[in-house]
Amino acid sequence: MRSPAQELADLEAASLRRRLRAPVVARNFSGNDYLGLANSEELKAVFQDAISRYGVGATAARLVCGTHAPHLALEAALAEFKGTEAGLSFSSGYAAAVGTLSAILSSDDIVILDKLSHASLVDGARLSGAKLRVFHHNDMEKLASHLRWANQVRTVDTRVLVVTESVFSMDGDTAPLAEIVRLKNETDALLLVDEAHALGVLGRDGRGLADALGVADGVDFHFGTLSKAVGVSGGYVCASQDWIDLLINKARSFIYSTAPPPAVAATAAYVLQEIFPRPAGAALRERLWEHLRALATALPEMFPAPQSAILPLILGSEQAALNASQWLLEQGFLIPAIRYPTVARGAARLRITLSAAHEPSDVAALATVLTQTVRA
């Protein structure tokens, strides 16, 4: 029997072994706190007040006695923000993805995913038992082909679900959502869009890419997380009331998990209602985009036209990415290497992210060291 030590040694030899790292004092250009809210004094105060009112834990699963007023308020706020009938919150984005896909799909159904969809969406699709088809990243001809095939083999009861991210987490590019909505409408399919990296950053008041492109009504499942621009933790799905009711009854990661702390839910609802749609939220988004434009102007050959807060610098080999990351850390910049299986083999990279919490001087310093990194 193969030992875990041998497997770890194989990972080490391939430059693929991961280790947990202790907190380091460095300029962080690797997180997903796009608006800088996670450590803001305003959210700290909201969270502390919510803890004083609701405590630090939910005590049980939602269907037992774990549903508290802040959970319901958050879900109402999510539905209003995304323009749907209802919403449902989960303990994490991963739980939301796995629970949703395995609840709405079965072996009689078909799911069609963009090749670069997040691992949680892939896992949920596989767990559902549905027939799985993958189209090359943003390849609309292949998606159309898969949808034509699905219409040929489906029965009257078959659900066909298209799954994509709006902003892709490792490449930072965007999906052609208008074309995807057109194709799914033509073939009577459903559409789930993961807006995890677009929420708070794109669209009116940060409602996401579907809103920015004017196709939000064509999305059946608005999916996302509360752990990025919102600044807290958790996942969510917004959809029609019937779909949400079905998830409450069938999503195992929802049914069998202790509810998220009510103080977290209260803080997330505050962000959606009192920050994102207010002048303060607009100012944070503009500050973020000012940083992105500044870095793109300083390094146009690396980042010609940012579509999101994610800027990949692809270096190729795993070892090259590890070396660059270590060198940057020595210069005072935290940008971990992203390697297989998170990205394809030979596409290891530095995944650089910007935040409204950065200072212009931080961005200028980053541009300087990135130039040195590439030359090295």
mmCIF file of C-alpha atoms in Angstrom:
data_model
loop_
_atom_site.group_PDB
_atom_site.id
_atom_site.type_symbol
_atom_site.label_atom_id
_atom_site.label_comp_id
_atom_site.label_asym_id
_atom_site.label_seq_id
_atom_site.Cartn_x
_atom_site.Cartn_y
_atom_site.Cartn_z
ATOM 1 C CA MET A 1 0.000 0.000 0.000
ATOM 2 C CA ARG A 2 1.295 3.432 -0.986
ATOM 3 C CA SER A 3 2.082 5.565 2.031
ATOM 4 C CA PRO A 4 1.016 9.201 2.476
ATOM 5 C CA ALA A 5 4.713 10.072 2.896
ATOM 6 C CA GLN A 6 5.425 8.775 -0.609
ATOM 7 C CA GLU A 7 2.521 10.714 -2.058
ATOM 8 C CA LEU A 8 3.761 13.876 -0.346
ATOM 9 C CA ALA A 9 7.248 13.225 -1.713
ATOM 10 C CA ASP A 10 5.810 12.941 -5.231
ATOM 11 C CA LEU A 11 4.018 16.272 -4.796
ATOM 12 C CA GLU A 12 7.233 17.841 -3.528
ATOM 13 C CA ALA A 13 9.184 16.564 -6.528
ATOM 14 C CA ALA A 14 6.610 18.069 -8.885
ATOM 15 C CA SER A 15 6.643 21.447 -7.072
ATOM 16 C CA LEU A 16 2.997 20.860 -6.187
ATOM 17 C CA ARG A 17 3.076 20.357 -2.420
ATOM 18 C CA ARG A 18 1.085 22.902 -0.435
ATOM 19 C CA ARG A 19 1.709 24.030 3.119
ATOM 20 C CA LEU A 20 -0.182 26.270 5.463
ATOM 21 C CA ARG A 21 1.688 29.472 6.143
ATOM 22 C CA ALA A 22 1.703 31.569 9.253
ATOM 23 C CA PRO A 23 0.616 35.206 8.817
ATOM 24 C CA VAL A 24 3.358 37.295 7.258
ATOM 25 C CA VAL A 25 3.941 41.020 7.383
ATOM 26 C CA ALA A 26 3.790 42.010 3.738
ATOM 27 C CA ARG A 27 1.741 44.005 1.283
ATOM 28 C CA ASN A 28 -1.034 41.582 0.406
ATOM 29 C CA PHE A 29 -1.868 41.451 -3.298
ATOM 30 C CA SER A 30 -3.436 37.996 -3.239
ATOM 31 C CA GLY A 31 -6.731 38.228 -1.344
ATOM 32 C CA ASN A 32 -10.301 38.679 -2.543
ATOM 33 C CA ASP A 33 -11.222 41.596 -0.266
ATOM 34 C CA TYR A 34 -11.773 43.793 -3.303
ATOM 35 C CA LEU A 35 -13.349 46.760 -1.513
ATOM 36 C CA GLY A 36 -11.251 46.525 1.636
ATOM 37 C CA LEU A 37 -14.251 45.872 3.857
ATOM 38 C CA ALA A 38 -12.985 42.817 5.741
ATOM 39 C CA ASN A 39 -10.890 44.938 8.084
ATOM 40 C CA SER A 40 -12.795 48.207 7.861
ATOM 41 C CA GLU A 41 -13.651 49.950 11.110
ATOM 42 C CA GLU A 42 -17.240 50.357 9.944
ATOM 43 C CA LEU A 43 -17.783 46.619 9.474
ATOM 44 C CA LYS A 44 -15.955 45.763 12.675
ATOM 45 C CA ALA A 45 -18.409 47.957 14.573
ATOM 46 C CA VAL A 46 -21.421 46.422 12.786
ATOM 47 C CA PHE A 47 -20.153 42.915 13.500
ATOM 48 C CA GLN A 48 -19.451 43.643 17.160
ATOM 49 C CA ASP A 49 -22.922 45.109 17.618
ATOM 50 C CA ALA A 50 -24.473 42.069 15.932
ATOM 51 C CA ILE A 51 -22.510 39.724 18.224
ATOM 52 C CA SER A 52 -23.801 41.592 21.264
ATOM 53 C CA ARG A 53 -27.368 41.034 20.045
ATOM 54 C CA TYR A 54 -27.231 37.567 18.496
ATOM 55 C CA GLY A 55 -24.190 35.842 20.001
ATOM 56 C CA VAL A 56 -21.370 34.085 18.188
ATOM 57 C CA GLY A 57 -23.105 30.916 16.978
ATOM 58 C CA ALA A 58 -26.390 29.791 15.432
ATOM 59 C CA THR A 59 -26.622 26.669 17.683
ATOM 60 C CA ALA A 60 -28.167 24.354 15.056
ATOM 61 C CA ALA A 61 -28.988 23.726 11.411
ATOM 62 C CA ARG A 62 -31.448 26.078 9.763
ATOM 63 C CA LEU A 63 -34.317 23.541 9.709
ATOM 64 C CA VAL A 64 -33.927 22.721 13.397
ATOM 65 C CA CYS A 65 -33.621 25.945 15.391
ATOM 66 C CA GLY A 66 -30.712 27.619 13.613
ATOM 67 C CA THR A 67 -32.704 30.140 11.598
ATOM 68 C CA HIS A 68 -32.417 33.573 13.193
ATOM 69 C CA ALA A 69 -33.850 36.905 12.132
ATOM 70 C CA PRO A 70 -30.553 38.037 10.499
ATOM 71 C CA HIS A 71 -30.562 34.983 8.204
ATOM 72 C CA LEU A 72 -33.995 35.875 6.889
ATOM 73 C CA ALA A 73 -33.047 39.541 6.592
ATOM 74 C CA LEU A 74 -29.908 38.660 4.646
ATOM 75 C CA GLU A 75 -31.827 36.454 2.223
ATOM 76 C CA ALA A 76 -34.401 39.187 1.659
ATOM 77 C CA ALA A 77 -31.574 41.676 1.045
ATOM 78 C CA LEU A 78 -29.876 39.290 -1.391
ATOM 79 C CA ALA A 79 -33.096 38.764 -3.352
ATOM 80 C CA GLU A 80 -33.753 42.498 -3.540
ATOM 81 C CA PHE A 81 -30.170 43.235 -4.570
ATOM 82 C CA LYS A 82 -30.155 40.578 -7.297
ATOM 83 C CA GLY A 83 -33.727 41.242 -8.438
ATOM 84 C CA THR A 84 -35.132 37.779 -7.717
ATOM 85 C CA GLU A 85 -38.082 36.418 -5.756
ATOM 86 C CA ALA A 86 -35.986 34.762 -3.074
ATOM 87 C CA GLY A 87 -32.499 33.930 -1.847
ATOM 88 C CA LEU A 88 -30.826 31.321 0.307
ATOM 89 C CA SER A 89 -27.580 31.611 2.239
ATOM 90 C CA PHE A 90 -25.078 28.825 2.926
ATOM 91 C CA SER A 91 -22.106 28.458 5.238
ATOM 92 C CA SER A 92 -19.649 28.788 2.326
ATOM 93 C CA GLY A 93 -19.526 29.220 -1.409
ATOM 94 C CA TYR A 94 -18.413 25.611 -1.767
ATOM 95 C CA ALA A 95 -21.420 24.410 0.222
ATOM 96 C CA ALA A 96 -23.705 26.568 -1.903
ATOM 97 C CA ALA A 97 -22.313 25.146 -5.155
ATOM 98 C CA VAL A 98 -22.324 21.503 -4.137
ATOM 99 C CA GLY A 99 -25.708 21.761 -2.449
ATOM 100 C CA THR A 100 -27.418 23.646 -5.257
ATOM 101 C CA LEU A 101 -26.232 21.560 -8.189
ATOM 102 C CA SER A 102 -26.822 18.234 -6.479
ATOM 103 C CA ALA A 103 -30.315 19.371 -5.441
ATOM 104 C CA ILE A 104 -31.596 20.646 -8.777
ATOM 105 C CA LEU A 105 -29.982 17.968 -10.984
ATOM 106 C CA SER A 106 -30.269 14.182 -11.115
ATOM 107 C CA SER A 107 -29.076 11.359 -13.353
ATOM 108 C CA ASP A 108 -31.919 12.204 -15.740
ATOM 109 C CA ASP A 109 -30.558 15.707 -16.331
ATOM 110 C CA ILE A 110 -27.729 17.378 -18.260
ATOM 111 C CA VAL A 111 -25.239 19.968 -16.996
ATOM 112 C CA ILE A 112 -22.947 21.920 -19.326
ATOM 113 C CA LEU A 113 -19.996 23.773 -17.771
ATOM 114 C CA ASP A 114 -17.375 26.216 -18.950
ATOM 115 C CA LYS A 115 -14.028 24.418 -18.654
ATOM 116 C CA LEU A 116 -12.698 27.043 -16.233
ATOM 117 C CA SER A 117 -15.651 26.946 -13.856
ATOM 118 C CA HIS A 118 -14.671 26.820 -10.184
ATOM 119 C CA ALA A 119 -13.868 23.431 -8.650
ATOM 120 C CA SER A 120 -16.907 23.674 -6.368
ATOM 121 C CA LEU A 121 -19.196 23.876 -9.401
ATOM 122 C CA VAL A 122 -17.466 20.920 -11.036
ATOM 123 C CA ASP A 123 -17.777 18.908 -7.825
ATOM 124 C CA GLY A 124 -21.454 19.776 -7.505
ATOM 125 C CA ALA A 125 -22.106 18.750 -11.102
ATOM 126 C CA ARG A 126 -20.352 15.417 -10.595
ATOM 127 C CA LEU A 127 -22.112 14.763 -7.306
ATOM 128 C CA SER A 128 -25.501 15.326 -8.940
ATOM 129 C CA GLY A 129 -25.028 12.346 -11.254
ATOM 130 C CA ALA A 130 -26.235 14.385 -14.231
ATOM 131 C CA LYS A 131 -24.729 13.858 -17.666
ATOM 132 C CA LEU A 132 -21.782 16.243 -17.753
ATOM 133 C CA ARG A 133 -20.515 18.108 -20.798
ATOM 134 C CA VAL A 134 -17.745 20.730 -20.795
ATOM 135 C CA PHE A 135 -17.140 23.468 -23.356
ATOM 136 C CA HIS A 136 -13.807 25.141 -23.935
ATOM 137 C CA HIS A 137 -13.475 28.391 -22.058
ATOM 138 C CA ASN A 138 -15.901 30.980 -23.454
ATOM 139 C CA ASP A 139 -16.322 28.898 -26.642
ATOM 140 C CA MET A 140 -19.846 29.764 -27.722
ATOM 141 C CA GLU A 141 -19.798 27.463 -30.756
ATOM 142 C CA LYS A 142 -19.066 24.489 -28.517
ATOM 143 C CA LEU A 143 -21.720 25.561 -26.020
ATOM 144 C CA ALA A 144 -24.248 25.834 -28.846
ATOM 145 C CA SER A 145 -23.245 22.359 -30.051
ATOM 146 C CA HIS A 146 -23.701 20.872 -26.581
ATOM 147 C CA LEU A 147 -27.106 22.538 -26.255
ATOM 148 C CA ARG A 148 -28.215 21.150 -29.636
ATOM 149 C CA TRP A 149 -27.125 17.673 -28.524
ATOM 150 C CA ALA A 150 -28.969 18.089 -25.220
ATOM 151 C CA ASN A 151 -32.175 18.984 -27.041
ATOM 152 C CA GLN A 152 -31.871 15.868 -29.170
ATOM 153 C CA VAL A 153 -31.491 13.456 -26.251
ATOM 154 C CA ARG A 154 -33.623 15.089 -23.568
ATOM 155 C CA THR A 155 -37.096 14.022 -22.551
ATOM 156 C CA VAL A 156 -39.931 16.300 -21.530
ATOM 157 C CA ASP A 157 -38.783 16.146 -17.885
ATOM 158 C CA THR A 158 -35.048 16.618 -18.470
ATOM 159 C CA ARG A 159 -33.428 19.684 -16.973
ATOM 160 C CA VAL A 160 -30.556 21.171 -18.956
ATOM 161 C CA LEU A 161 -28.367 23.523 -16.933
ATOM 162 C CA VAL A 162 -25.565 25.756 -18.242
ATOM 163 C CA VAL A 163 -22.990 26.770 -15.625
ATOM 164 C CA THR A 164 -20.404 29.537 -15.900
ATOM 165 C CA GLU A 165 -18.602 32.099 -13.837
ATOM 166 C CA SER A 166 -19.078 35.746 -14.746
ATOM 167 C CA VAL A 167 -15.542 36.734 -13.726
ATOM 168 C CA PHE A 168 -13.217 33.742 -13.805
ATOM 169 C CA SER A 169 -11.309 33.366 -10.589
ATOM 170 C CA MET A 170 -7.848 32.511 -11.926
ATOM 171 C CA ASP A 171 -7.810 34.451 -15.215
ATOM 172 C CA GLY A 172 -9.828 37.517 -14.269
ATOM 173 C CA ASP A 173 -11.586 37.606 -17.639
ATOM 174 C CA THR A 174 -15.342 37.710 -18.142
ATOM 175 C CA ALA A 175 -17.928 35.442 -19.731
ATOM 176 C CA PRO A 176 -19.966 36.515 -22.795
ATOM 177 C CA LEU A 177 -23.142 36.389 -20.743
ATOM 178 C CA ALA A 178 -25.372 38.059 -23.345
ATOM 179 C CA GLU A 179 -24.584 35.319 -25.854
ATOM 180 C CA ILE A 180 -24.911 32.580 -23.228
ATOM 181 C CA VAL A 181 -28.348 33.892 -22.229
ATOM 182 C CA ARG A 182 -29.402 33.972 -25.885
ATOM 183 C CA LEU A 183 -28.289 30.377 -26.451
ATOM 184 C CA LYS A 184 -29.930 29.025 -23.309
ATOM 185 C CA ASN A 185 -33.192 30.806 -24.116
ATOM 186 C CA GLU A 186 -33.243 29.339 -27.626
ATOM 187 C CA THR A 187 -32.889 25.808 -26.250
ATOM 188 C CA ASP A 188 -35.096 26.042 -23.140
ATOM 189 C CA ALA A 189 -32.147 25.523 -20.803
ATOM 190 C CA LEU A 190 -31.481 26.899 -17.341
ATOM 191 C CA LEU A 191 -28.487 29.098 -16.460
ATOM 192 C CA LEU A 192 -26.447 29.352 -13.269
ATOM 193 C CA VAL A 193 -23.939 32.222 -13.121
ATOM 194 C CA ASP A 194 -21.302 32.398 -10.420
ATOM 195 C CA GLU A 195 -20.769 36.099 -9.687
ATOM 196 C CA ALA A 196 -18.364 35.519 -6.784
ATOM 197 C CA HIS A 197 -15.669 37.792 -8.205
ATOM 198 C CA ALA A 198 -18.033 40.321 -9.790
ATOM 199 C CA LEU A 199 -20.308 41.065 -6.827
ATOM 200 C CA GLY A 200 -19.443 44.479 -5.445
ATOM 201 C CA VAL A 201 -17.081 45.216 -8.344
ATOM 202 C CA LEU A 202 -19.162 45.298 -11.547
ATOM 203 C CA GLY A 203 -22.668 46.467 -12.428
ATOM 204 C CA ARG A 204 -25.007 48.979 -10.858
ATOM 205 C CA ASP A 205 -24.074 49.332 -7.207
ATOM 206 C CA GLY A 206 -21.901 46.223 -7.621
ATOM 207 C CA ARG A 207 -24.729 43.905 -8.642
ATOM 208 C CA GLY A 208 -22.447 41.929 -10.947
ATOM 209 C CA LEU A 209 -21.677 41.348 -14.606
ATOM 210 C CA ALA A 210 -25.148 40.113 -15.548
ATOM 211 C CA ASP A 211 -26.526 43.441 -14.362
ATOM 212 C CA ALA A 212 -23.778 45.385 -16.125
ATOM 213 C CA LEU A 213 -24.678 43.668 -19.415
ATOM 214 C CA GLY A 214 -28.423 44.026 -18.888
ATOM 215 C CA VAL A 215 -29.101 40.274 -18.896
ATOM 216 C CA ALA A 216 -29.800 39.610 -15.211
ATOM 217 C CA ASP A 217 -33.390 38.560 -15.993
ATOM 218 C CA GLY A 218 -32.013 35.775 -18.194
ATOM 219 C CA VAL A 219 -30.146 34.146 -15.302
ATOM 220 C CA ASP A 220 -32.090 31.461 -13.443
ATOM 221 C CA PHE A 221 -29.648 30.981 -10.563
ATOM 222 C CA HIS A 222 -27.631 33.956 -9.322
ATOM 223 C CA PHE A 223 -24.827 32.337 -7.381
ATOM 224 C CA GLY A 224 -22.036 33.904 -5.357
ATOM 225 C CA THR A 225 -20.134 34.311 -2.133
ATOM 226 C CA LEU A 226 -20.068 36.756 0.746
ATOM 227 C CA SER A 227 -16.360 36.214 1.389
ATOM 228 C CA LYS A 228 -14.923 38.507 -1.263
ATOM 229 C CA ALA A 229 -16.106 42.077 -1.855
ATOM 230 C CA VAL A 230 -18.738 41.739 0.890
ATOM 231 C CA GLY A 231 -15.926 41.134 3.367
ATOM 232 C CA VAL A 232 -17.402 38.372 5.550
ATOM 233 C CA SER A 233 -18.071 34.695 4.734
ATOM 234 C CA GLY A 234 -20.700 32.408 3.274
ATOM 235 C CA GLY A 235 -22.354 31.603 -0.035
ATOM 236 C CA TYR A 236 -25.745 32.302 -1.563
ATOM 237 C CA VAL A 237 -28.134 31.444 -4.369
ATOM 238 C CA CYS A 238 -30.889 33.772 -5.599
ATOM 239 C CA ALA A 239 -33.695 32.433 -7.793
ATOM 240 C CA SER A 240 -37.457 32.063 -7.981
ATOM 241 C CA GLN A 241 -39.323 31.182 -4.797
ATOM 242 C CA ASP A 242 -40.023 27.664 -6.060
ATOM 243 C CA TRP A 243 -36.359 26.937 -6.747
ATOM 244 C CA ILE A 244 -35.329 28.278 -3.348
ATOM 245 C CA ASP A 245 -38.018 26.210 -1.640
ATOM 246 C CA LEU A 246 -36.700 23.154 -3.458
ATOM 247 C CA LEU A 247 -33.167 23.873 -2.233
ATOM 248 C CA ILE A 248 -34.407 24.210 1.341
ATOM 249 C CA ASN A 249 -35.839 20.715 0.999
ATOM 250 C CA LYS A 250 -33.090 19.003 -1.010
ATOM 251 C CA ALA A 251 -29.709 20.783 -0.673
ATOM 252 C CA ARG A 252 -27.860 18.487 1.724
ATOM 253 C CA SER A 253 -25.081 20.986 2.478
ATOM 254 C CA PHE A 254 -27.810 23.367 3.660
ATOM 255 C CA ILE A 255 -29.963 20.854 5.518
ATOM 256 C CA TYR A 256 -27.165 19.114 7.404
ATOM 257 C CA SER A 257 -24.914 22.055 8.286
ATOM 258 C CA THR A 258 -25.099 24.295 11.320
ATOM 259 C CA ALA A 259 -26.316 27.706 10.203
ATOM 260 C CA PRO A 260 -23.773 30.489 9.697
ATOM 261 C CA PRO A 261 -23.383 32.757 12.734
ATOM 262 C CA PRO A 262 -26.263 35.252 12.729
ATOM 263 C CA ALA A 263 -23.802 38.095 13.321
ATOM 264 C CA VAL A 264 -22.126 37.252 10.008
ATOM 265 C CA ALA A 265 -25.499 37.321 8.254
ATOM 266 C CA ALA A 266 -26.368 40.677 9.832
ATOM 267 C CA THR A 267 -23.042 42.160 8.721
ATOM 268 C CA ALA A 268 -23.454 40.889 5.163
ATOM 269 C CA ALA A 269 -26.949 42.358 4.953
ATOM 270 C CA TYR A 270 -25.564 45.694 6.141
ATOM 271 C CA VAL A 271 -23.037 45.704 3.299
ATOM 272 C CA LEU A 272 -25.701 44.952 0.691
ATOM 273 C CA GLN A 273 -28.064 47.614 1.985
ATOM 274 C CA GLU A 274 -25.891 50.347 3.485
ATOM 275 C CA ILE A 275 -22.577 50.220 1.604
ATOM 276 C CA PHE A 276 -22.865 48.781 -1.910
ATOM 277 C CA PRO A 277 -25.732 51.032 -3.107
ATOM 278 C CA ARG A 278 -24.566 54.148 -1.235
ATOM 279 C CA PRO A 279 -21.970 56.792 -2.168
ATOM 280 C CA ALA A 280 -19.443 55.063 0.092
ATOM 281 C CA GLY A 281 -19.706 51.909 -2.005
ATOM 282 C CA ALA A 282 -19.350 53.838 -5.246
ATOM 283 C CA ALA A 283 -16.244 55.542 -3.870
ATOM 284 C CA LEU A 284 -14.686 52.195 -2.940
ATOM 285 C CA ARG A 285 -15.373 50.765 -6.388
ATOM 286 C CA GLU A 286 -13.862 53.825 -8.056
ATOM 287 C CA ARG A 287 -10.777 53.613 -5.853
ATOM 288 C CA LEU A 288 -10.351 49.947 -6.807
ATOM 289 C CA TRP A 289 -10.627 50.732 -10.520
ATOM 290 C CA GLU A 290 -8.221 53.656 -10.161
ATOM 291 C CA HIS A 291 -5.660 51.176 -8.811
ATOM 292 C CA LEU A 292 -6.339 48.767 -11.672
ATOM 293 C CA ARG A 293 -5.966 51.507 -14.278
ATOM 294 C CA ALA A 294 -2.750 52.716 -12.643
ATOM 295 C CA LEU A 295 -1.162 49.259 -12.711
ATOM 296 C CA ALA A 296 -2.287 48.655 -16.300
ATOM 297 C CA THR A 297 -0.838 52.011 -17.337
ATOM 298 C CA ALA A 298 2.465 51.235 -15.637
ATOM 299 C CA LEU A 299 2.666 47.694 -17.069
ATOM 300 C CA PRO A 300 0.632 47.667 -20.310
ATOM 301 C CA GLU A 301 2.491 44.637 -21.667
ATOM 302 C CA MET A 302 1.415 42.574 -18.649
ATOM 303 C CA PHE A 303 -2.080 43.906 -18.004
ATOM 304 C CA PRO A 304 -3.394 45.616 -21.148
ATOM 305 C CA ALA A 305 -7.074 45.901 -20.238
ATOM 306 C CA PRO A 306 -8.202 44.685 -16.796
ATOM 307 C CA GLN A 307 -11.728 43.274 -16.797
ATOM 308 C CA SER A 308 -11.834 42.675 -13.057
ATOM 309 C CA ALA A 309 -9.761 42.988 -9.889
ATOM 310 C CA ILE A 310 -7.859 39.799 -10.820
ATOM 311 C CA LEU A 311 -4.671 40.155 -12.855
ATOM 312 C CA PRO A 312 -2.867 36.888 -13.709
ATOM 313 C CA LEU A 313 0.847 36.850 -14.516
ATOM 314 C CA ILE A 314 1.397 33.461 -16.151
ATOM 315 C CA LEU A 315 4.933 32.130 -15.708
ATOM 316 C CA GLY A 316 4.509 28.559 -16.955
ATOM 317 C CA SER A 317 6.270 26.060 -14.721
ATOM 318 C CA GLU A 318 5.332 25.437 -11.118
ATOM 319 C CA GLN A 319 8.887 26.066 -9.957
ATOM 320 C CA ALA A 320 9.104 29.393 -11.814
ATOM 321 C CA ALA A 321 5.922 30.550 -10.085
ATOM 322 C CA LEU A 322 7.209 29.382 -6.689
ATOM 323 C CA ASN A 323 10.527 31.167 -7.218
ATOM 324 C CA ALA A 324 8.829 34.406 -8.247
ATOM 325 C CA SER A 325 6.446 34.245 -5.305
ATOM 326 C CA GLN A 326 9.293 33.690 -2.843
ATOM 327 C CA TRP A 327 11.312 36.548 -4.318
ATOM 328 C CA LEU A 328 8.321 38.874 -4.080
ATOM 329 C CA LEU A 329 7.796 37.886 -0.454
ATOM 330 C CA GLU A 330 11.404 38.800 0.252
ATOM 331 C CA GLN A 331 10.645 42.210 -1.254
ATOM 332 C CA GLY A 332 7.624 42.554 1.032
ATOM 333 C CA PHE A 333 4.779 41.463 -1.284
ATOM 334 C CA LEU A 334 2.482 38.517 -0.594
ATOM 335 C CA ILE A 335 1.466 36.919 -3.917
ATOM 336 C CA PRO A 336 1.411 33.107 -3.606
ATOM 337 C CA ALA A 337 2.044 30.881 -6.613
ATOM 338 C CA ILE A 338 -1.035 29.307 -8.192
ATOM 339 C CA ARG A 339 -0.307 25.834 -9.555
ATOM 340 C CA TYR A 340 -1.913 22.667 -10.861
ATOM 341 C CA PRO A 341 -4.603 21.470 -10.223
ATOM 342 C CA THR A 342 -5.999 24.950 -9.548
ATOM 343 C CA VAL A 343 -4.793 25.902 -13.038
ATOM 344 C CA ALA A 344 -3.706 23.764 -15.974
ATOM 345 C CA ARG A 345 -0.274 22.181 -16.100
ATOM 346 C CA GLY A 346 2.206 24.587 -17.616
ATOM 347 C CA ALA A 347 0.050 27.583 -16.695
ATOM 348 C CA ALA A 348 1.338 28.259 -13.172
ATOM 349 C CA ARG A 349 1.062 31.910 -12.298
ATOM 350 C CA LEU A 350 1.025 34.728 -9.880
ATOM 351 C CA ARG A 351 -2.613 35.665 -9.278
ATOM 352 C CA ILE A 352 -2.448 39.356 -8.465
ATOM 353 C CA THR A 353 -5.491 41.018 -6.969
ATOM 354 C CA LEU A 354 -6.059 44.652 -6.118
ATOM 355 C CA SER A 355 -8.221 46.172 -3.402
ATOM 356 C CA ALA A 356 -9.626 49.544 -2.510
ATOM 357 C CA ALA A 357 -7.669 49.113 0.723
ATOM 358 C CA HIS A 358 -4.367 49.514 -1.120
ATOM 359 C CA GLU A 359 -2.661 52.869 -1.266
ATOM 360 C CA PRO A 360 -1.480 54.363 -4.575
ATOM 361 C CA SER A 361 2.074 54.011 -3.286
ATOM 362 C CA ASP A 362 1.483 50.263 -2.794
ATOM 363 C CA VAL A 363 0.384 49.903 -6.415
ATOM 364 C CA ALA A 364 3.366 51.907 -7.691
ATOM 365 C CA ALA A 365 5.749 49.770 -5.649
ATOM 366 C CA LEU A 366 4.119 46.611 -6.977
ATOM 367 C CA ALA A 367 4.611 47.776 -10.555
ATOM 368 C CA THR A 368 8.317 48.279 -9.872
ATOM 369 C CA VAL A 369 8.904 44.848 -8.355
ATOM 370 C CA LEU A 370 6.836 43.070 -11.009
ATOM 371 C CA THR A 371 9.068 44.539 -13.690
ATOM 372 C CA GLN A 372 12.092 43.176 -11.812
ATOM 373 C CA THR A 373 10.395 39.789 -11.382
ATOM 374 C CA VAL A 374 9.847 39.329 -15.095
ATOM 375 C CA ARG A 375 13.360 40.467 -15.979
ATOM 376 C CA ALA A 376 14.792 38.070 -13.437
#
